[in-house]
Coordinates of C-alpha atoms in Angstrom, one line a residue:
M240 CA 7.9 3.0 18.6
R241 CA 7.7 6.6 19.4
P242 CA 10.5 8.7 17.9
G243 CA 13.0 10.2 20.2
P244 CA 15.0 13.5 20.3
A245 CA 18.1 11.9 18.9
P246 CA 18.3 13.5 15.5
I247 CA 17.5 17.0 16.9
A248 CA 20.2 16.3 19.6
V249 CA 22.8 15.4 16.9
A250 CA 22.1 18.6 15.0
V251 CA 22.3 20.8 18.1
L252 CA 25.4 19.1 19.6
G253 CA 27.2 19.2 16.2
L254 CA 26.7 23.0 15.9
L255 CA 27.6 23.6 19.6
A256 CA 30.8 21.5 19.3
A257 CA 31.9 23.3 16.2
T258 CA 31.2 26.7 18.0
A259 CA 33.0 25.6 21.2
V260 CA 36.1 24.6 19.3
A261 CA 36.1 27.7 17.3
L262 CA 35.9 29.9 20.4
A263 CA 38.5 27.8 22.2
L264 CA 41.0 28.5 19.3
G265 CA 40.3 32.2 19.7
V266 CA 38.4 32.9 16.6
R267 CA 37.5 36.6 15.8
P268 CA 34.9 37.4 13.2
A269 CA 36.8 38.4 10.1
I270 CA 35.1 36.8 7.0
P271 CA 31.3 36.9 6.8
A272 CA 29.7 33.6 6.2
E273 CA 28.4 32.9 2.8
G274 CA 24.6 33.0 2.6
R275 CA 24.4 29.4 1.0
D276 CA 25.9 27.9 4.0
W277 CA 23.3 29.5 6.3
L278 CA 20.8 28.2 3.8
L279 CA 21.9 24.7 4.0
A280 CA 21.9 24.7 7.8
A281 CA 18.4 26.2 7.9
V282 CA 16.8 23.8 5.3
F283 CA 18.6 20.6 5.5
A284 CA 18.9 20.2 9.3
P285 CA 15.2 20.5 10.3
L286 CA 14.1 18.4 7.4
G287 CA 16.6 15.7 8.0
A288 CA 15.9 15.8 11.8
R289 CA 12.1 15.4 11.1
I290 CA 12.7 12.4 8.8
A291 CA 15.3 10.7 11.0
A292 CA 13.0 11.1 14.0
H293 CA 10.2 8.9 12.3
E294 CA 12.4 6.7 10.2
R295 CA 15.5 5.9 12.3
R296 CA 16.7 3.1 10.0
N297 CA 16.4 5.1 6.8
P298 CA 19.8 6.8 6.1
C299 CA 18.2 9.5 3.9
G300 CA 17.1 11.5 7.1
W301 CA 20.5 11.3 8.7
L302 CA 22.2 12.2 5.5
L303 CA 20.0 15.3 5.2
L304 CA 20.6 16.1 8.8
A305 CA 24.5 15.8 8.3
V306 CA 24.3 18.1 5.3
G307 CA 22.6 20.7 7.5
V308 CA 25.1 20.3 10.3
L309 CA 28.0 20.6 7.8
G310 CA 26.5 23.9 6.6
G311 CA 26.2 25.1 10.2
V312 CA 29.9 24.1 10.9
T313 CA 30.9 26.0 7.7
V314 CA 29.0 29.0 8.9
V315 CA 30.8 28.8 12.4
T316 CA 34.3 28.3 10.9
S317 CA 33.8 31.0 8.4
L318 CA 34.1 33.5 11.4
A319 CA 37.9 32.8 11.5
G320 CA 40.4 34.8 9.6
A321 CA 43.3 32.3 9.7
G322 CA 44.5 29.3 11.7
P323 CA 43.2 25.8 12.3
V324 CA 39.6 26.8 12.2
A325 CA 40.0 28.6 8.8
W326 CA 41.7 25.4 7.6
V327 CA 38.5 23.5 8.5
R328 CA 36.5 26.1 6.7
D329 CA 38.3 25.4 3.5
W330 CA 37.3 21.7 3.2
V331 CA 34.4 21.1 5.5
W332 CA 31.9 22.2 2.8
W333 CA 33.0 19.3 0.5
P334 CA 31.4 16.3 2.2
G335 CA 28.0 18.0 2.1
Y336 CA 28.0 17.7 -1.8
G337 CA 29.0 14.0 -1.5
L338 CA 26.2 13.3 1.0
L339 CA 23.7 14.9 -1.4
V340 CA 24.7 12.6 -4.1
L341 CA 24.3 9.6 -1.7
V342 CA 20.8 11.0 -0.8
V343 CA 20.0 10.8 -4.6
A344 CA 21.1 7.2 -4.7
L345 CA 19.3 6.0 -1.5
F346 CA 16.0 8.0 -1.9
P347 CA 13.4 7.3 -0.6
D348 CA 13.8 4.1 1.4
G349 CA 17.6 3.9 2.0
R350 CA 17.8 0.3 0.5
R351 CA 20.1 0.3 -2.5
S352 CA 23.1 -1.6 -4.1
R353 CA 25.9 -1.9 -1.5
V354 CA 28.6 -1.6 -4.3
L355 CA 27.2 1.9 -5.4
V356 CA 26.7 3.1 -1.9
A357 CA 30.1 2.0 -0.8
G358 CA 31.7 3.6 -3.9
L359 CA 30.1 6.9 -3.3
A360 CA 30.9 6.8 0.3
V361 CA 34.7 6.0 -0.3
N362 CA 34.7 8.8 -3.0
V363 CA 33.3 11.3 -0.4
L364 CA 35.8 10.3 2.2
A365 CA 38.7 10.3 -0.2
G366 CA 37.9 13.8 -1.6
T367 CA 37.5 15.1 1.9
V368 CA 40.8 13.7 3.1
A369 CA 42.6 14.9 0.0
L370 CA 41.1 18.4 0.2
A371 CA 41.9 18.7 4.0
A372 CA 45.5 17.6 3.3
L373 CA 46.1 20.1 0.5
M374 CA 44.4 23.0 2.5
A375 CA 46.7 22.4 5.5
R376 CA 48.5 25.6 6.4
S377 CA 50.7 26.9 9.0
P378 CA 49.0 28.2 12.1
G379 CA 48.1 31.9 11.4
S380 CA 49.2 31.7 7.8
A381 CA 47.1 31.8 4.5
E382 CA 49.8 30.1 2.5
G383 CA 48.9 26.7 1.0
N384 CA 50.4 23.3 1.5
R385 CA 54.2 23.4 1.0
V386 CA 54.3 19.7 0.5
A387 CA 52.1 19.7 -2.6
P388 CA 52.3 23.2 -4.0
G389 CA 50.0 23.9 -6.9
W390 CA 48.2 20.7 -6.7
D391 CA 45.0 22.1 -5.0
G392 CA 43.2 22.9 -8.3
V393 CA 44.2 19.5 -9.8
V394 CA 43.1 17.4 -7.0
F395 CA 39.8 19.6 -6.6
L396 CA 38.9 19.0 -10.3
A397 CA 39.7 15.3 -10.1
A398 CA 37.6 14.9 -6.9
S399 CA 34.8 16.9 -8.6
A400 CA 34.9 14.7 -11.7
V401 CA 34.8 11.5 -9.7
L402 CA 31.9 12.7 -7.5
A403 CA 30.1 13.9 -10.7
A404 CA 30.6 10.4 -12.2
G405 CA 29.1 9.0 -8.9
G406 CA 26.1 11.4 -9.3
L407 CA 25.4 10.2 -12.7
A408 CA 25.5 6.6 -11.6
A409 CA 23.1 7.5 -8.9
V410 CA 20.7 9.2 -11.3
A411 CA 21.0 6.2 -13.7
G412 CA 20.1 4.0 -10.7
V413 CA 17.0 6.1 -10.1
L414 CA 15.9 5.9 -13.7
V415 CA 16.3 2.2 -13.6
R416 CA 14.0 1.9 -10.5
I417 CA 11.5 4.2 -12.2
R418 CA 10.9 1.5 -14.8
R419 CA 10.4 -1.2 -12.2
C420 CA 8.5 0.8 -9.6
E421 CA 4.7 1.3 -9.6
T422 CA 4.7 4.6 -7.6
R423 CA 7.0 6.6 -9.8
G424 CA 6.2 10.1 -8.7
P425 CA 8.8 10.5 -6.0
L426 CA 11.5 8.9 -8.1
L427 CA 10.7 11.2 -11.1
W428 CA 11.2 14.2 -8.9
C429 CA 14.4 12.6 -7.4
A430 CA 15.8 12.0 -10.8
G431 CA 15.2 15.6 -12.2
N432 CA 16.5 17.1 -9.1
G433 CA 19.5 14.9 -9.1
V434 CA 20.4 16.2 -12.6
L435 CA 20.0 19.9 -11.2
L436 CA 22.4 18.9 -8.3
L437 CA 25.0 17.7 -10.8
L438 CA 24.6 21.1 -12.7
A439 CA 25.0 23.0 -9.4
L440 CA 28.4 20.9 -8.8
A441 CA 29.6 21.7 -12.3
L442 CA 28.8 25.5 -11.8
D443 CA 30.6 25.5 -8.4
V444 CA 33.7 24.1 -10.1
V445 CA 34.0 26.6 -12.9
G446 CA 32.5 29.5 -10.8
S447 CA 29.3 29.4 -9.1
V448 CA 26.1 31.0 -10.6
P449 CA 24.1 31.8 -7.4
V450 CA 20.6 31.3 -8.8
T451 CA 21.5 28.1 -10.5
W452 CA 23.4 26.8 -7.6
L453 CA 20.5 27.7 -5.4
A454 CA 18.1 25.7 -7.5
G455 CA 20.4 22.7 -7.9
V456 CA 21.2 22.2 -4.2
L457 CA 17.8 23.0 -2.9
A458 CA 16.3 20.5 -5.4
I459 CA 17.0 17.6 -3.1
P460 CA 15.0 19.0 -0.1
L461 CA 12.3 20.1 -2.7
A462 CA 12.0 16.5 -4.0
T463 CA 11.8 15.2 -0.3
V464 CA 9.1 17.7 0.6
V465 CA 7.0 16.9 -2.5
G466 CA 7.4 13.2 -1.8
I467 CA 6.1 13.8 1.8
M468 CA 3.3 16.2 0.9
R469 CA 2.0 14.6 -2.3
Y470 CA 2.9 11.0 -2.0
G471 CA 2.9 10.4 1.7
L472 CA 6.5 9.4 2.2
Y473 CA 7.7 8.7 5.8
D474 CA 4.1 9.4 7.3
I475 CA 5.1 12.9 8.3
R476 CA 2.9 15.0 6.0
L477 CA 1.2 16.9 8.9
P478 CA 4.4 17.9 10.7
V479 CA 6.1 18.9 7.6
H480 CA 3.1 20.8 6.5
R481 CA 3.0 22.6 9.8
G482 CA 6.6 23.5 9.5
L483 CA 6.0 25.0 6.1
L484 CA 3.1 27.0 7.2
Y485 CA 4.9 28.3 10.3
G486 CA 8.0 29.3 8.3
T487 CA 5.6 31.1 5.9
L488 CA 4.1 32.8 8.8
S489 CA 7.5 33.9 10.3
I490 CA 8.8 35.2 6.9
A491 CA 5.6 37.2 6.4
V492 CA 5.9 38.9 9.7
L493 CA 9.6 39.7 9.3
L494 CA 8.9 41.2 5.9
V495 CA 6.1 43.4 7.3
Y496 CA 8.4 44.4 10.1
A497 CA 11.3 45.3 8.0
A498 CA 9.1 47.2 5.4
T499 CA 7.4 49.2 8.2
V500 CA 10.6 50.0 9.7
T501 CA 12.2 51.1 6.4
V502 CA 9.3 53.3 5.3
V503 CA 8.9 55.0 8.6
A504 CA 12.6 55.5 9.1
R505 CA 12.9 57.2 5.8
L506 CA 9.9 59.5 6.3
L507 CA 11.0 60.5 9.9
P508 CA 14.3 61.8 11.1
V509 CA 16.9 59.6 12.7
A510 CA 15.8 60.6 16.2
A511 CA 12.4 59.0 15.5
T512 CA 13.9 55.5 15.0
P513 CA 12.0 54.2 18.3
V514 CA 8.8 55.7 16.7
A515 CA 9.4 53.4 13.7
V516 CA 9.9 50.4 15.8
A517 CA 6.9 51.1 17.8
A518 CA 4.8 51.7 14.7
A519 CA 6.1 48.3 13.2
L520 CA 5.1 46.5 16.3
L521 CA 1.7 48.0 16.5
T522 CA 1.1 47.0 12.8
L523 CA 2.3 43.4 13.6
L524 CA 0.1 42.7 16.4
P525 CA -3.2 42.5 14.8
L526 CA -1.6 40.9 11.7
R527 CA -0.1 38.3 13.8
Q528 CA -3.2 37.5 15.5
R529 CA -5.1 37.1 12.3
L530 CA -2.3 35.0 10.8
Q531 CA -2.1 32.8 14.0
S532 CA -5.8 32.2 14.0
A533 CA -5.9 31.2 10.4
L534 CA -2.8 29.0 10.9
T535 CA -4.3 27.3 14.0
R536 CA -7.5 26.5 12.0
R537 CA -5.5 25.3 9.1
L538 CA -3.4 22.9 11.3
Y539 CA -5.7 21.9 14.1
G540 CA -9.2 22.2 12.5
R541 CA -12.2 24.0 13.6
P542 CA -12.7 25.4 17.1
P543 CA -14.3 22.9 19.5
Y544 CA -17.7 24.6 19.7
E545 CA -18.0 24.7 16.0
L546 CA -17.0 21.1 15.5
V547 CA -19.6 19.9 18.2
T548 CA -22.3 21.9 16.5
V549 CA -21.5 20.5 13.0
V550 CA -21.4 16.9 14.1
G551 CA -24.6 17.4 16.3
R552 CA -26.6 18.8 13.4
G553 CA -25.6 16.1 10.9
A554 CA -27.9 13.3 10.1
D555 CA -25.9 11.6 7.4
L556 CA -23.1 9.5 8.9
P557 CA -20.6 9.6 5.9
S558 CA -20.8 13.4 5.8
V559 CA -20.6 13.6 9.7
V560 CA -17.4 11.4 9.6
A561 CA -15.9 13.4 6.9
G562 CA -16.6 16.7 8.6
L563 CA -15.2 15.1 11.8
G564 CA -11.9 14.1 10.0
E565 CA -11.5 17.5 8.3
G566 CA -12.5 19.4 11.3
L567 CA -10.0 17.8 13.6
R568 CA -7.3 17.7 10.8
V569 CA -6.6 13.9 11.5
P570 CA -5.3 11.5 9.0
Y571 CA -8.0 9.0 9.7
A572 CA -11.5 8.9 11.3
A573 CA -14.1 6.3 11.4
V574 CA -17.3 5.1 13.0
R575 CA -18.0 1.3 13.3
V576 CA -21.7 0.4 13.6
D577 CA -22.3 -3.4 14.0
D578 CA -20.4 -4.9 11.0
A579 CA -20.3 -1.7 8.9
E580 CA -17.7 1.0 9.0
V581 CA -17.8 4.5 7.7
S582 CA -14.4 6.1 7.3
H583 CA -12.6 9.2 6.1
G584 CA -8.9 9.4 5.2
R585 CA -6.2 6.8 5.2
R586 CA -5.2 4.9 8.4
R587 CA -1.5 5.2 9.2
A588 CA 0.6 2.9 11.5
W589 CA 0.4 5.0 14.6
P590 CA -1.9 5.2 17.6
V591 CA -5.6 5.5 17.4
T592 CA -8.3 6.6 20.1
E593 CA -11.5 4.5 20.4
L594 CA -14.6 5.8 22.1
P595 CA -17.9 3.9 22.6
L596 CA -21.1 5.5 21.0
H597 CA -24.6 5.4 22.2
P598 CA -26.8 3.5 21.3
G599 CA -24.0 1.4 19.8
G600 CA -20.9 1.6 17.8
V601 CA -17.4 2.9 18.2
L602 CA -15.7 6.2 17.1
V603 CA -12.1 5.7 15.9
V604 CA -10.0 8.8 15.6
Q605 CA -6.1 8.7 14.8
Q606 CA -3.6 11.0 16.2
R607 CA -2.4 13.9 13.9
A608 CA 1.1 12.6 14.2
P609 CA 2.6 9.6 16.0
D610 CA 4.6 11.6 18.4
E611 CA 1.7 14.0 19.3
P612 CA -0.8 12.3 21.8
W613 CA -4.0 14.1 22.5
T614 CA -4.0 16.8 25.2
R615 CA -6.6 16.7 28.0
R616 CA -8.7 19.3 26.3
E617 CA -8.7 17.3 23.2
N618 CA -9.7 14.3 24.9
E619 CA -12.6 16.1 26.4
L620 CA -13.6 17.3 23.0
L621 CA -13.4 13.7 21.5
S622 CA -15.8 12.6 24.4
D623 CA -18.1 15.4 23.6
L624 CA -18.2 14.5 19.8
A625 CA -18.8 10.8 20.6
A626 CA -21.9 11.9 22.6
Q627 CA -23.1 14.1 19.7
L628 CA -22.7 11.2 17.2
G629 CA -25.6 9.4 18.7
P630 CA -28.4 10.7 16.3
A631 CA -26.3 10.1 13.3
V632 CA -25.6 6.6 14.4
A633 CA -29.3 5.9 15.0
A634 CA -30.3 7.4 11.6
T635 CA -27.8 5.1 10.0
R636 CA -29.2 2.1 11.7
V637 CA -32.7 3.1 10.7
R638 CA -31.5 3.5 6.9
E639 CA -29.7 0.0 7.2
E640 CA -33.0 -1.5 8.4
S641 CA -35.0 0.2 5.7
R642 CA -32.6 -1.2 3.0
R643 CA -33.1 -4.7 4.5
L644 CA -36.8 -4.5 4.4
Q645 CA -36.6 -3.2 0.9
R646 CA -34.5 -6.2 -0.2
D647 CA -36.7 -8.6 1.6
L648 CA -39.9 -7.3 0.2
H649 CA -38.6 -6.7 -3.4
D650 CA -36.6 -9.9 -3.8
G651 CA -38.6 -12.3 -1.6
I652 CA -42.2 -11.5 -0.9
G653 CA -43.0 -9.6 -4.2
P654 CA -42.0 -12.5 -6.5
A655 CA -43.7 -15.0 -4.3
L656 CA -47.0 -13.0 -4.5
F657 CA -46.7 -12.6 -8.2
G658 CA -46.1 -16.4 -8.5
A659 CA -49.2 -17.1 -6.4
R660 CA -51.2 -14.8 -8.8
M661 CA -50.1 -16.9 -11.7
L662 CA -51.0 -20.1 -10.0
V663 CA -54.6 -18.6 -9.3
R664 CA -55.0 -17.8 -12.9
A665 CA -53.9 -21.2 -13.9
G666 CA -56.3 -22.8 -11.5
R667 CA -59.2 -20.8 -12.8
T668 CA -58.5 -21.9 -16.3
R669 CA -58.4 -25.6 -15.3
S670 CA -61.6 -25.3 -13.2
A671 CA -63.7 -23.4 -15.9
E672 CA -66.3 -26.2 -15.9
A673 CA -66.9 -25.7 -12.2
P674 CA -68.8 -22.3 -12.0
G675 CA -69.1 -22.5 -8.2
L676 CA -65.3 -22.0 -8.0
A677 CA -65.1 -19.0 -10.3
Q678 CA -65.9 -16.4 -7.5
T679 CA -63.5 -18.1 -5.1
W680 CA -60.6 -17.7 -7.7
D681 CA -61.6 -14.2 -8.3
D682 CA -61.5 -13.3 -4.5
L683 CA -58.3 -15.0 -4.1
E684 CA -56.7 -13.0 -7.0
D685 CA -58.1 -9.8 -5.8
G686 CA -56.6 -10.5 -2.3
L687 CA -53.1 -11.3 -3.8
A688 CA -53.4 -8.1 -6.0
A689 CA -54.2 -6.0 -2.9
A690 CA -51.3 -7.6 -1.1
T691 CA -49.0 -6.7 -3.9
A692 CA -50.2 -3.1 -3.9
E693 CA -49.7 -2.8 -0.2
I694 CA -46.1 -4.0 -0.7
R695 CA -45.5 -1.5 -3.5
R696 CA -46.9 1.1 -1.2
I697 CA -44.5 0.1 1.6
L698 CA -41.6 0.1 -0.8
D699 CA -42.6 3.6 -1.9
G700 CA -42.6 4.8 1.6
L701 CA -39.3 3.4 2.4
G702 CA -37.7 5.2 -0.6
P703 CA -35.1 4.3 -2.9
A704 CA -31.6 3.8 -1.3
A705 CA -30.0 6.0 -4.2
L706 CA -31.6 9.1 -2.6
E707 CA -29.3 9.0 0.4
R708 CA -26.7 10.7 -1.7
G709 CA -29.1 13.3 -2.6
L710 CA -31.6 13.8 -5.5
A711 CA -29.0 15.3 -7.8
A712 CA -26.7 12.2 -7.4
A713 CA -29.6 9.9 -7.6
L714 CA -30.9 11.3 -10.9
D715 CA -27.4 11.3 -12.3
G716 CA -27.3 7.6 -11.5
V717 CA -30.5 6.9 -13.3
A718 CA -29.3 8.7 -16.2
R719 CA -25.9 6.8 -16.3
R720 CA -27.8 3.5 -15.9
H721 CA -29.9 4.2 -18.9
R722 CA -26.8 5.5 -20.9
G723 CA -25.2 2.1 -20.2
A724 CA -28.1 0.3 -21.5
G725 CA -27.8 2.2 -24.8
L726 CA -30.1 5.2 -24.5
P727 CA -28.3 8.5 -24.7
V728 CA -29.8 10.7 -21.9
T729 CA -29.1 14.5 -21.4
L730 CA -29.5 15.5 -17.8
Q731 CA -30.2 19.2 -16.9
L732 CA -30.3 20.1 -13.1
P733 CA -30.5 23.3 -11.2
A734 CA -27.5 24.3 -8.9
D735 CA -29.4 23.6 -5.8
L736 CA -31.7 20.7 -5.1
T737 CA -31.4 20.7 -1.3
G738 CA -34.1 21.3 1.1
L739 CA -36.8 19.2 -0.6
S740 CA -39.1 17.0 1.4
G741 CA -38.4 13.2 1.4
A742 CA -41.8 12.6 -0.5
V743 CA -41.0 15.1 -3.2
E744 CA -37.6 13.6 -3.7
V745 CA -39.0 10.0 -4.1
A746 CA -41.7 11.3 -6.5
A747 CA -39.2 13.1 -8.7
Y748 CA -36.9 10.2 -8.7
R749 CA -39.7 7.7 -9.5
I750 CA -41.0 9.9 -12.3
V751 CA -37.7 10.1 -14.1
D752 CA -36.9 6.5 -13.6
E753 CA -40.3 5.2 -14.8
A754 CA -40.4 7.7 -17.8
L755 CA -36.9 6.8 -19.0
T756 CA -37.7 3.0 -18.6
N757 CA -40.8 3.6 -20.9
V758 CA -38.7 5.6 -23.3
A759 CA -36.2 2.7 -23.6
R760 CA -38.8 0.0 -23.9
H761 CA -41.5 1.5 -25.9
A762 CA -40.6 4.8 -27.7
R763 CA -37.9 3.5 -30.1
A764 CA -36.2 6.9 -29.3
A765 CA -32.7 7.9 -30.3
S766 CA -32.2 10.1 -27.2
A767 CA -34.1 11.5 -24.2
T768 CA -33.6 14.8 -22.1
V769 CA -34.5 15.2 -18.4
T770 CA -35.0 18.7 -17.2
V771 CA -35.4 19.6 -13.5
T772 CA -36.2 23.2 -12.6
R773 CA -36.7 24.9 -9.2
D774 CA -38.8 28.0 -9.2
G775 CA -39.6 29.2 -5.6
A776 CA -42.0 26.7 -4.1
A777 CA -42.3 24.5 -7.1
L778 CA -40.1 21.8 -8.5
G779 CA -40.6 21.0 -12.2
V780 CA -39.7 17.6 -13.9
T781 CA -39.7 17.1 -17.6
V782 CA -38.8 14.1 -19.6
E783 CA -38.8 14.4 -23.4
D784 CA -37.9 11.9 -26.1
D785 CA -37.6 11.9 -30.0
G786 CA -39.4 8.6 -30.4
A787 CA -42.7 7.3 -31.9
G788 CA -45.0 8.8 -29.1
I789 CA -47.5 7.1 -26.9
A790 CA -50.9 6.0 -28.1
A791 CA -53.8 7.2 -25.9
D792 CA -55.0 3.6 -25.2
R793 CA -51.6 2.5 -24.0
A794 CA -50.7 5.3 -21.6
A795 CA -52.5 3.8 -18.6
G796 CA -50.7 0.6 -19.1
L797 CA -47.1 2.0 -18.8
G798 CA -47.2 2.9 -15.2
L799 CA -48.1 6.4 -15.8
G800 CA -51.4 6.2 -13.8
S801 CA -49.4 5.5 -10.6
L802 CA -47.2 8.5 -11.3
R803 CA -50.3 10.7 -11.8
E804 CA -51.7 9.4 -8.5
R805 CA -48.4 10.1 -6.8
C806 CA -48.3 13.8 -8.0
A807 CA -52.0 14.3 -7.0
R808 CA -51.3 13.0 -3.5
L809 CA -48.6 15.7 -3.2
G810 CA -50.8 18.4 -4.6
G811 CA -48.9 18.6 -7.8
T812 CA -49.8 18.2 -11.5
F813 CA -48.9 15.6 -14.1
A814 CA -49.3 15.7 -17.9
V815 CA -48.2 13.6 -21.0
E816 CA -48.1 15.0 -24.4
A817 CA -47.4 12.7 -27.4
G818 CA -46.9 13.6 -31.0
A819 CA -45.0 12.7 -34.1
L820 CA -41.8 14.2 -32.8
G821 CA -41.8 12.2 -29.6
T822 CA -43.4 12.4 -26.1
R823 CA -43.0 15.0 -23.4
L824 CA -43.8 14.0 -19.8
S825 CA -44.0 17.0 -17.3
A826 CA -44.8 17.0 -13.6
T827 CA -44.9 20.0 -11.2
L828 CA -44.4 19.2 -7.5
P829 CA -44.4 21.4 -4.3
A830 CA -40.9 22.0 -3.3
R831 CA -41.7 21.4 0.5

């Protein structure tokens, strides 16, 4: 269900109604409104309206909205010097405090003990009625209630004490929920800020301390915003983030304007005030454009041409999807190819757009917010992006097919050939008395050995799947695997290992993997160190251990010959140095 404008309408109509009543009663500005009431209206009303628009059945949003409306009503009625509107001004601020206590009790989902909620609601209503009655005055008079003279302070203190008790009960309820709840972050913020709210209530009774009161009352919207931005409450992180950024931009522009006008006005005579205003505007124009550009990029992502270029150049589907999600500033983006899905972000319960891809697959992009459908331009951009994703999808299919071939060759055909060679050797042994069959057995074993070598060559050409994450990540995986097997491995890598050819990456990976395997099996070493360096057009790979060393007659049987051949095919060098202090294997490969 798409959210409607009802919460915003409630806020606007509430303030308009209060203003209309005040004007009808002939209010004339006499007493300036307190800054804190302006603050309540400016902070609570927009936040409450946003939450209520997306969570209509959650009372927290409506309560925050009501606090903001009451703050606005207080501002309007504060313009009256005396009379009925002034009477409203004297008590209308009270229910806002009570509603804040209710927010603490109900946060974040609005489902709580009916007894506690009913008790707090009755307390707020009773306190409001009592204060309204005690503040009743004759029209045009500032005298107190003649029916109950001198009771104002007593009833006010009693109502405050009861409300404070309700606040303590609300905080205690939050603490109980913290012990039972898995996601404790929002509740911890709520409990701490509930304590600050009670402190603000106490200070307002004994004589308000502005800074402490500000921290206490604004703690509730702060906890709500933290819950939204950090823990994803109400699924409105993007709209609230947008509001915070636009608010920051507006404040920055106003501060620059005020500072410019003040400085220029002091330096120039009074008659030059228009010059000061013009100077401020000229200063703000380029600043506003820069801030607006940065803000647009922050909220809506990269410009279309940049995004299409980034997606078109990408060959790795996970990085392309991540760049797509971050570039569009959407909560969720994914590409489905056959039975596999590559996604970025967390899918929310609001509309998604699906676009077919060529040569196959589907692009899934979720809207930035549930009530913000894509514009015509954005739909055109999504179509262009879907067209640009074709090469990345095709490359992903090729890699998946490569993985399948690797698994089939390595796990199926390879062991079958090895078993066949064992059978050939057994047959030769059993038929030793038939000299005519010896050459046949030898030819058969040579053929199987050649087939095995060809499969190894194909596997080497396909390359290890670990390299899809890059050489650095692949080598780190090798080191972690050997550490897990009991061999301490120190890995030293350069800052940049990108731009290498595929063959060089495969060679470096195989050298490190084979060398560490030999160390673990044969060297009886306590530790090993892998060092990779990059100097211009050369890539250096060194593996050192503190083991027993390798005897010269065993070096060829440990797979080192194939590593030497691999380096030679690429135009590199390979060397093994063994001594009493261990073995040092070093290889130099062309970087490209």
